[in-house]
Tab-separated table of C-alpha atoms in Angstrom:
chain	number	residue	atom	x	y	z
A	1	UNK	CA	-2.430	-30.782	22.442
A	2	UNK	CA	-5.404	-28.260	21.794
A	3	UNK	CA	-7.206	-26.142	24.010
A	4	UNK	CA	-9.807	-27.554	26.537
A	5	UNK	CA	-11.349	-24.607	25.826
A	6	UNK	CA	-11.256	-25.153	21.948
A	7	UNK	CA	-12.306	-28.580	22.027
A	8	UNK	CA	-15.675	-27.780	24.301
A	9	UNK	CA	-16.478	-24.988	22.221
A	10	UNK	CA	-16.589	-26.807	18.836
A	11	UNK	CA	-18.466	-29.415	21.093
A	12	UNK	CA	-21.255	-27.073	21.966
A	13	UNK	CA	-20.681	-26.320	18.135
A	14	UNK	CA	-21.663	-29.951	17.235
A	15	UNK	CA	-24.239	-30.414	19.560
A	16	UNK	CA	-26.199	-27.330	19.252
A	17	UNK	CA	-25.930	-26.704	15.565
A	18	UNK	CA	-28.452	-28.336	13.033
A	19	UNK	CA	-25.508	-28.190	10.257
A	20	UNK	CA	-23.347	-30.523	12.223
A	21	UNK	CA	-25.961	-33.401	12.990
A	22	UNK	CA	-25.451	-36.447	11.242
A	23	UNK	CA	-28.906	-37.715	11.331
A	24	UNK	CA	-30.758	-34.782	10.105
A	25	UNK	CA	-33.366	-34.888	7.576
A	26	UNK	CA	-33.422	-34.062	3.779
A	27	UNK	CA	-35.531	-30.984	4.427
A	28	UNK	CA	-32.971	-29.739	7.308
A	29	UNK	CA	-30.133	-30.484	4.779
A	30	UNK	CA	-31.850	-28.598	2.102
A	31	UNK	CA	-32.528	-25.514	4.171
A	32	UNK	CA	-28.772	-25.629	5.675
A	33	UNK	CA	-28.120	-25.454	1.907
A	34	UNK	CA	-30.072	-22.820	1.253
A	35	UNK	CA	-28.740	-21.057	3.933
A	36	UNK	CA	-24.833	-21.560	2.982
A	37	UNK	CA	-25.699	-20.465	-0.859
A	38	UNK	CA	-27.525	-17.339	0.348
A	39	UNK	CA	-25.040	-16.202	3.156
A	40	UNK	CA	-22.138	-16.680	0.267
A	41	UNK	CA	-24.255	-14.813	-2.356
A	42	UNK	CA	-24.540	-17.953	-4.556
A	43	UNK	CA	-27.261	-19.487	-7.023
A	44	UNK	CA	-27.637	-22.184	-9.720
A	45	UNK	CA	-30.149	-23.107	-11.925
A	46	UNK	CA	-32.183	-26.437	-11.094
A	47	UNK	CA	-30.076	-28.979	-12.303
A	48	UNK	CA	-26.410	-27.593	-11.305
A	49	UNK	CA	-28.074	-27.031	-8.089
A	50	UNK	CA	-28.884	-30.703	-7.487
A	51	UNK	CA	-25.257	-31.418	-8.648
A	52	UNK	CA	-23.775	-28.732	-6.279
A	53	UNK	CA	-25.607	-29.896	-3.338
A	54	UNK	CA	-24.656	-33.403	-3.602
A	55	UNK	CA	-20.724	-32.146	-3.566
A	56	UNK	CA	-21.689	-30.045	-0.582
A	57	UNK	CA	-22.868	-32.547	1.362
A	58	UNK	CA	-20.304	-34.683	0.884
A	59	UNK	CA	-17.674	-32.143	2.082
A	60	UNK	CA	-19.810	-31.398	4.751
A	61	UNK	CA	-19.947	-35.000	5.652
A	62	UNK	CA	-15.990	-34.821	5.580
A	63	UNK	CA	-15.658	-31.464	7.723
A	64	UNK	CA	-17.806	-33.148	10.419
A	65	UNK	CA	-16.025	-36.641	10.030
A	66	UNK	CA	-12.680	-34.901	11.018
A	67	UNK	CA	-14.153	-32.717	13.701
A	68	UNK	CA	-15.510	-35.623	15.721
A	69	UNK	CA	-11.851	-36.933	15.771
A	70	UNK	CA	-11.085	-33.865	16.592
A	71	UNK	CA	-12.791	-33.792	19.665
A	72	UNK	CA	-11.651	-37.157	20.716
A	73	UNK	CA	-8.295	-36.043	20.411
A	74	UNK	CA	-7.336	-37.986	17.219
A	75	UNK	CA	-6.788	-34.884	14.944
A	76	UNK	CA	-5.079	-32.143	16.085
A	77	UNK	CA	-6.759	-29.362	14.286
A	78	UNK	CA	-10.532	-28.599	13.419
A	79	UNK	CA	-12.143	-27.521	9.719
A	80	UNK	CA	-14.958	-25.426	8.920
A	81	UNK	CA	-17.588	-25.194	6.171
A	82	UNK	CA	-17.224	-22.017	4.133
A	83	UNK	CA	-17.700	-20.488	0.631
A	84	UNK	CA	-15.787	-23.438	-0.976
A	85	UNK	CA	-17.985	-25.849	0.235
A	86	UNK	CA	-18.931	-26.504	-3.311
A	87	UNK	CA	-15.993	-27.469	-4.850
A	88	UNK	CA	-14.709	-30.575	-6.465
A	89	UNK	CA	-11.346	-31.609	-5.683
A	90	UNK	CA	-10.348	-30.737	-9.529
A	91	UNK	CA	-12.052	-27.294	-9.221
A	92	UNK	CA	-10.060	-26.772	-6.142
A	93	UNK	CA	-6.756	-28.087	-7.642
A	94	UNK	CA	-7.248	-26.015	-10.211
A	95	UNK	CA	-8.150	-22.887	-7.748
A	96	UNK	CA	-4.423	-23.816	-5.961
A	97	UNK	CA	-2.352	-22.884	-9.069
A	98	UNK	CA	1.143	-22.683	-8.197
A	99	UNK	CA	2.760	-24.675	-10.831
A	100	UNK	CA	6.081	-25.617	-8.788
A	101	UNK	CA	7.409	-28.596	-7.061
A	102	UNK	CA	10.287	-29.007	-4.855
A	103	UNK	CA	12.640	-30.416	-7.775
A	104	UNK	CA	12.783	-26.779	-8.942
A	105	UNK	CA	16.405	-25.989	-8.950
A	106	UNK	CA	16.103	-21.637	-8.065
A	107	UNK	CA	17.909	-19.560	-10.488
A	108	UNK	CA	18.434	-16.706	-8.354
A	109	UNK	CA	20.526	-16.304	-5.221
A	110	UNK	CA	20.510	-17.897	-2.203
A	111	UNK	CA	20.590	-16.045	0.934
A	112	UNK	CA	23.448	-16.783	3.659
A	113	UNK	CA	21.579	-18.823	6.744
A	114	UNK	CA	24.406	-17.886	8.799
A	115	UNK	CA	23.744	-14.254	8.144
A	116	UNK	CA	20.380	-14.381	8.646
A	117	UNK	CA	21.032	-16.136	12.168
A	118	UNK	CA	23.124	-13.368	12.843
A	119	UNK	CA	21.143	-10.589	12.108
A	120	UNK	CA	17.923	-12.181	13.711
A	121	UNK	CA	19.621	-12.788	16.890
A	122	UNK	CA	20.233	-8.944	17.605
A	123	UNK	CA	16.192	-8.776	17.492
A	124	UNK	CA	15.492	-11.919	19.654
A	125	UNK	CA	12.143	-11.601	18.453
A	126	UNK	CA	9.723	-14.299	20.266
A	127	UNK	CA	6.540	-12.972	18.091
A	128	UNK	CA	6.658	-11.140	14.612
A	129	UNK	CA	3.227	-9.938	12.994
A	130	UNK	CA	3.397	-7.615	10.055
A	131	UNK	CA	-0.146	-6.972	10.248
A	132	UNK	CA	0.169	-5.285	13.306
A	133	UNK	CA	3.271	-3.428	11.850
A	134	UNK	CA	1.446	-2.070	8.964
A	135	UNK	CA	3.358	-3.879	6.303
A	136	UNK	CA	0.162	-5.822	5.274
A	137	UNK	CA	-2.447	-5.187	3.200
A	138	UNK	CA	-6.005	-6.164	3.293
A	139	UNK	CA	-6.793	-9.780	2.290
A	140	UNK	CA	-7.763	-10.119	-1.114
A	141	UNK	CA	-9.856	-12.607	-2.939
A	142	UNK	CA	-8.151	-14.208	-6.076
A	143	UNK	CA	-11.899	-15.652	-7.265
A	144	UNK	CA	-11.731	-18.917	-9.020
A	145	UNK	CA	-8.710	-18.137	-11.027
A	146	UNK	CA	-5.405	-19.866	-10.111
A	147	UNK	CA	-3.282	-16.740	-9.292
A	148	UNK	CA	-1.992	-17.426	-5.747
A	149	UNK	CA	1.492	-17.018	-7.197
A	150	UNK	CA	0.633	-13.503	-7.866
A	151	UNK	CA	-1.037	-12.676	-4.914
A	152	UNK	CA	1.967	-14.062	-2.830
A	153	UNK	CA	4.669	-11.738	-5.179
A	154	UNK	CA	2.558	-8.842	-4.705
A	155	UNK	CA	2.693	-9.101	-1.082
A	156	UNK	CA	5.901	-9.125	-0.384
A	157	UNK	CA	6.770	-6.231	-2.392
A	158	UNK	CA	4.366	-4.215	-0.878
A	159	UNK	CA	5.704	-5.438	2.756
A	160	UNK	CA	9.067	-4.263	1.217
A	161	UNK	CA	7.852	-0.694	-0.099
A	162	UNK	CA	6.332	-0.005	2.944
A	163	UNK	CA	9.756	-0.756	5.042
A	164	UNK	CA	11.259	1.610	2.569
A	165	UNK	CA	8.966	4.673	2.446
A	166	UNK	CA	6.390	4.085	5.063
A	167	UNK	CA	3.727	3.957	2.577
A	168	UNK	CA	1.404	0.595	2.337
A	169	UNK	CA	0.256	0.611	-1.237
A	170	UNK	CA	-1.988	-2.345	-2.838
A	171	UNK	CA	-0.016	-3.683	-6.237
A	172	UNK	CA	-1.672	-5.102	-8.743
A	173	UNK	CA	-2.187	-8.785	-9.406
A	174	UNK	CA	-3.678	-8.502	-12.690
A	175	UNK	CA	-0.905	-6.642	-14.089
A	176	UNK	CA	1.063	-9.845	-13.294
A	177	UNK	CA	-1.494	-12.408	-14.803
A	178	UNK	CA	-1.865	-10.414	-17.994
A	179	UNK	CA	1.677	-9.344	-18.838
A	180	UNK	CA	4.132	-12.007	-17.488
A	181	UNK	CA	3.508	-14.825	-19.785
A	182	UNK	CA	6.538	-14.143	-21.604
A	183	UNK	CA	8.494	-14.312	-18.561
A	184	UNK	CA	6.941	-18.201	-17.887
A	185	UNK	CA	3.913	-17.401	-16.104
A	186	UNK	CA	0.475	-19.123	-16.878
A	187	UNK	CA	-2.147	-16.690	-15.968
A	188	UNK	CA	-5.041	-18.560	-13.894
A	189	UNK	CA	-3.427	-21.891	-14.164
A	190	UNK	CA	-0.377	-20.673	-12.314
A	191	UNK	CA	3.398	-19.904	-11.952
A	192	UNK	CA	6.460	-19.984	-10.328
A	193	UNK	CA	6.746	-16.810	-8.246
A	194	UNK	CA	10.374	-16.152	-9.134
A	195	UNK	CA	9.201	-16.002	-12.952
A	196	UNK	CA	7.099	-13.224	-11.421
A	197	UNK	CA	9.921	-11.337	-9.887
A	198	UNK	CA	11.672	-11.357	-12.761
A	199	UNK	CA	8.754	-9.690	-14.674
A	200	UNK	CA	8.987	-7.094	-11.833
A	201	UNK	CA	12.432	-6.476	-12.198
A	202	UNK	CA	12.248	-5.821	-16.041
A	203	UNK	CA	9.006	-3.936	-15.804
A	204	UNK	CA	7.801	-2.846	-12.668
A	205	UNK	CA	3.860	-3.220	-11.103
A	206	UNK	CA	0.773	-1.013	-11.653
A	207	UNK	CA	-1.390	-0.277	-8.137
A	208	UNK	CA	-4.383	-2.257	-7.854
A	209	UNK	CA	-6.133	0.955	-8.211
A	210	UNK	CA	-4.827	1.569	-11.741
A	211	UNK	CA	-4.762	-2.130	-13.029
A	212	UNK	CA	-7.729	-3.565	-11.006
A	213	UNK	CA	-8.347	-7.326	-10.687
A	214	UNK	CA	-11.052	-9.178	-12.322
A	215	UNK	CA	-10.259	-12.397	-11.489
A	216	UNK	CA	-9.604	-13.684	-15.228
A	217	UNK	CA	-6.850	-13.524	-17.581
A	218	UNK	CA	-7.238	-10.921	-20.387
A	219	UNK	CA	-4.867	-8.838	-22.774
A	220	UNK	CA	-1.864	-6.893	-21.095
A	221	UNK	CA	-2.667	-2.992	-20.766
A	222	UNK	CA	0.173	-2.378	-18.797
A	223	UNK	CA	1.338	1.474	-18.546
A	224	UNK	CA	5.095	1.974	-17.451
A	225	UNK	CA	4.590	5.320	-16.844
A	226	UNK	CA	1.876	4.083	-13.840
A	227	UNK	CA	4.436	1.892	-12.530
A	228	UNK	CA	4.903	2.473	-9.001
A	229	UNK	CA	6.888	-0.743	-7.562
A	230	UNK	CA	10.233	-1.632	-8.939
A	231	UNK	CA	12.702	-4.462	-7.512
A	232	UNK	CA	16.289	-5.334	-8.590
A	233	UNK	CA	16.576	-8.624	-7.475
A	234	UNK	CA	15.236	-11.520	-4.922
A	235	UNK	CA	17.031	-14.336	-2.773
A	236	UNK	CA	15.610	-17.882	-1.928
A	237	UNK	CA	15.970	-18.854	1.559
A	238	UNK	CA	18.542	-22.034	2.113
A	239	UNK	CA	15.905	-25.045	1.257
A	240	UNK	CA	13.735	-26.803	4.165
A	241	UNK	CA	15.524	-24.609	6.907
A	242	UNK	CA	12.820	-23.488	8.714
A	243	UNK	CA	15.174	-21.417	11.268
A	244	UNK	CA	16.392	-19.614	8.166
A	245	UNK	CA	12.933	-18.650	7.262
A	246	UNK	CA	12.060	-17.629	10.564
A	247	UNK	CA	14.948	-15.331	10.484
A	248	UNK	CA	13.883	-14.296	7.182
A	249	UNK	CA	10.866	-12.874	8.678
A	250	UNK	CA	12.362	-11.486	11.529
A	251	UNK	CA	14.910	-9.307	9.425
A	252	UNK	CA	13.390	-8.881	5.989
A	253	UNK	CA	9.603	-8.675	6.293
A	254	UNK	CA	6.786	-10.731	4.337
A	255	UNK	CA	7.921	-13.830	2.190
A	256	UNK	CA	7.010	-15.552	-0.433
A	257	UNK	CA	6.404	-19.372	0.138
A	258	UNK	CA	4.711	-22.063	-1.269
A	259	UNK	CA	3.126	-25.177	0.445
A	260	UNK	CA	1.665	-28.230	-0.084
A	261	UNK	CA	-2.332	-27.189	0.309
A	262	UNK	CA	-4.114	-29.967	-1.634
A	263	UNK	CA	-5.819	-31.411	1.142
A	264	UNK	CA	-9.730	-30.788	1.737
A	265	UNK	CA	-8.535	-29.867	5.370
A	266	UNK	CA	-6.468	-26.991	4.045
A	267	UNK	CA	-9.500	-25.790	2.031
A	268	UNK	CA	-11.733	-26.044	5.156
A	269	UNK	CA	-9.169	-24.481	7.581
A	270	UNK	CA	-10.066	-23.632	10.836
A	271	UNK	CA	-7.498	-23.920	14.059
A	272	UNK	CA	-3.786	-24.252	13.782
A	273	UNK	CA	-3.077	-26.557	10.991
A	274	UNK	CA	-0.773	-29.542	11.169
A	275	UNK	CA	-1.823	-31.836	8.427
A	276	UNK	CA	-0.245	-35.146	8.849
A	277	UNK	CA	-0.695	-36.125	5.285
A	278	UNK	CA	1.107	-32.985	3.841
A	279	UNK	CA	4.124	-33.655	1.605
A	280	UNK	CA	6.515	-31.415	1.636
A	281	UNK	CA	8.115	-32.458	-1.800
A	282	UNK	CA	4.371	-31.550	-3.363
A	283	UNK	CA	4.150	-27.797	-3.245
A	284	UNK	CA	0.917	-26.847	-5.070
A	285	UNK	CA	-0.304	-23.071	-3.635
A	286	UNK	CA	1.460	-20.246	-3.140
A	287	UNK	CA	0.534	-17.833	0.067
A	288	UNK	CA	2.198	-14.864	1.788
A	289	UNK	CA	4.000	-15.595	5.004
A	290	UNK	CA	3.802	-12.650	7.302
A	291	UNK	CA	4.582	-13.820	10.861
A	292	UNK	CA	4.864	-16.248	13.513
A	293	UNK	CA	4.118	-17.001	16.925
A	294	UNK	CA	3.008	-19.428	19.485
A	295	UNK	CA	0.146	-20.291	21.782
A	296	UNK	CA	-0.444	-22.991	24.971
A	297	UNK	CA	3.321	-23.947	23.974
A	298	UNK	CA	2.716	-24.792	20.211
A	299	UNK	CA	4.516	-22.426	17.386
A	300	UNK	CA	2.930	-21.636	14.387
A	301	UNK	CA	3.574	-19.671	10.950
A	302	UNK	CA	1.085	-16.536	10.135
A	303	UNK	CA	-0.139	-17.093	6.870
A	304	UNK	CA	-1.987	-14.829	4.668
A	305	UNK	CA	-4.354	-16.661	1.633
A	306	UNK	CA	-7.793	-15.819	0.110
A	307	UNK	CA	-10.852	-14.068	0.997
A	308	UNK	CA	-11.830	-13.196	4.752
A	309	UNK	CA	-14.639	-16.094	4.859
A	310	UNK	CA	-11.733	-18.609	4.684
A	311	UNK	CA	-9.800	-19.994	7.858
A	312	UNK	CA	-9.019	-17.224	10.173
A	313	UNK	CA	-10.293	-13.851	8.332
A	314	UNK	CA	-8.240	-14.991	5.278
A	315	UNK	CA	-4.830	-16.261	7.725
A	316	UNK	CA	-3.696	-19.256	8.428
A	317	UNK	CA	-1.684	-20.299	11.710
A	318	UNK	CA	0.157	-23.547	10.198
A	319	UNK	CA	2.522	-25.525	12.695
A	320	UNK	CA	5.858	-24.704	13.118
A	321	UNK	CA	9.085	-26.152	14.023
A	322	UNK	CA	7.504	-29.173	12.958
A	323	UNK	CA	9.575	-30.850	10.181
A	324	UNK	CA	9.220	-27.975	7.435
A	325	UNK	CA	5.126	-28.740	7.528
A	326	UNK	CA	3.333	-29.216	4.228
A	327	UNK	CA	6.628	-27.739	2.784
A	328	UNK	CA	6.794	-24.111	3.998
A	329	UNK	CA	10.356	-23.919	3.891
A	330	UNK	CA	11.002	-25.603	0.852
A	331	UNK	CA	10.583	-22.916	-1.611
A	332	UNK	CA	10.791	-19.506	0.108
A	333	UNK	CA	11.993	-15.901	-1.220
A	334	UNK	CA	12.027	-12.329	-0.677
A	335	UNK	CA	12.303	-9.490	-3.059
A	336	UNK	CA	15.291	-6.964	-3.193
A	337	UNK	CA	14.075	-3.096	-3.789
């Protein structure tokens, strides 16, 4: 069950904030719409403004209805409005961009669950959070490009570089978006993360400083002389095995994973996530797994996603030991330097 304090706090917000009153006048809604646009640096011409406002109001209604269910104990997690409030379902699906599914047969080697368990038992780690250990770069924003696969890939390599050298370097997602298409990636239309690793094995990666992110596909201008990251291989975690995934997180570092994010509740995530409609065989979005922990008896994964205005400062806590929630253990892999 969710904390009574959390429910009480949300109830206070619902009762006291004009943004969540269902019977508000059009004039108040318009004011909220203008405030939301201003706070997110968004502006439209008159015609598009009307269209986007209608989408925003519909998403706002869904959030309010969900949170009413949360207050009544029918939902285990809350939702909140964020900068993606005026996206249609199709636009959100384009943003996910993982281009993967659970029927994918890994071409790379699979790690041994037994080996991972043996190494993890030595640590007895009830909590792992690589953010506090220096392995994780700042939360990045992929913009409206379906390049989540690139961020998931660079994040895991960044962690391994830090583990080896003690230096945390931001690696270039744009380098992958522009230059790895011959390895089976699709730029802003998504990719298999293993294919991104194949590119890095063959070419290496530049830093964000030398190859900055543009949130769009562009011609490749990779310069091998500026490459700072190289890997020699990668390993998959045994499919669907949450214990093996936890053991890998504890002993290896941040892990590249994919999840079923094709739900409004994911887009407007606010508290520990456990979407009952999630399908572990429908993987739509790539993220970076950076740790795990527990709160009031509820185990969770710590997932790095997009933009600090989303979720918990760009992060999500997803239910752990819940039967492979949203397929988080269905497609997981890590690089080997």
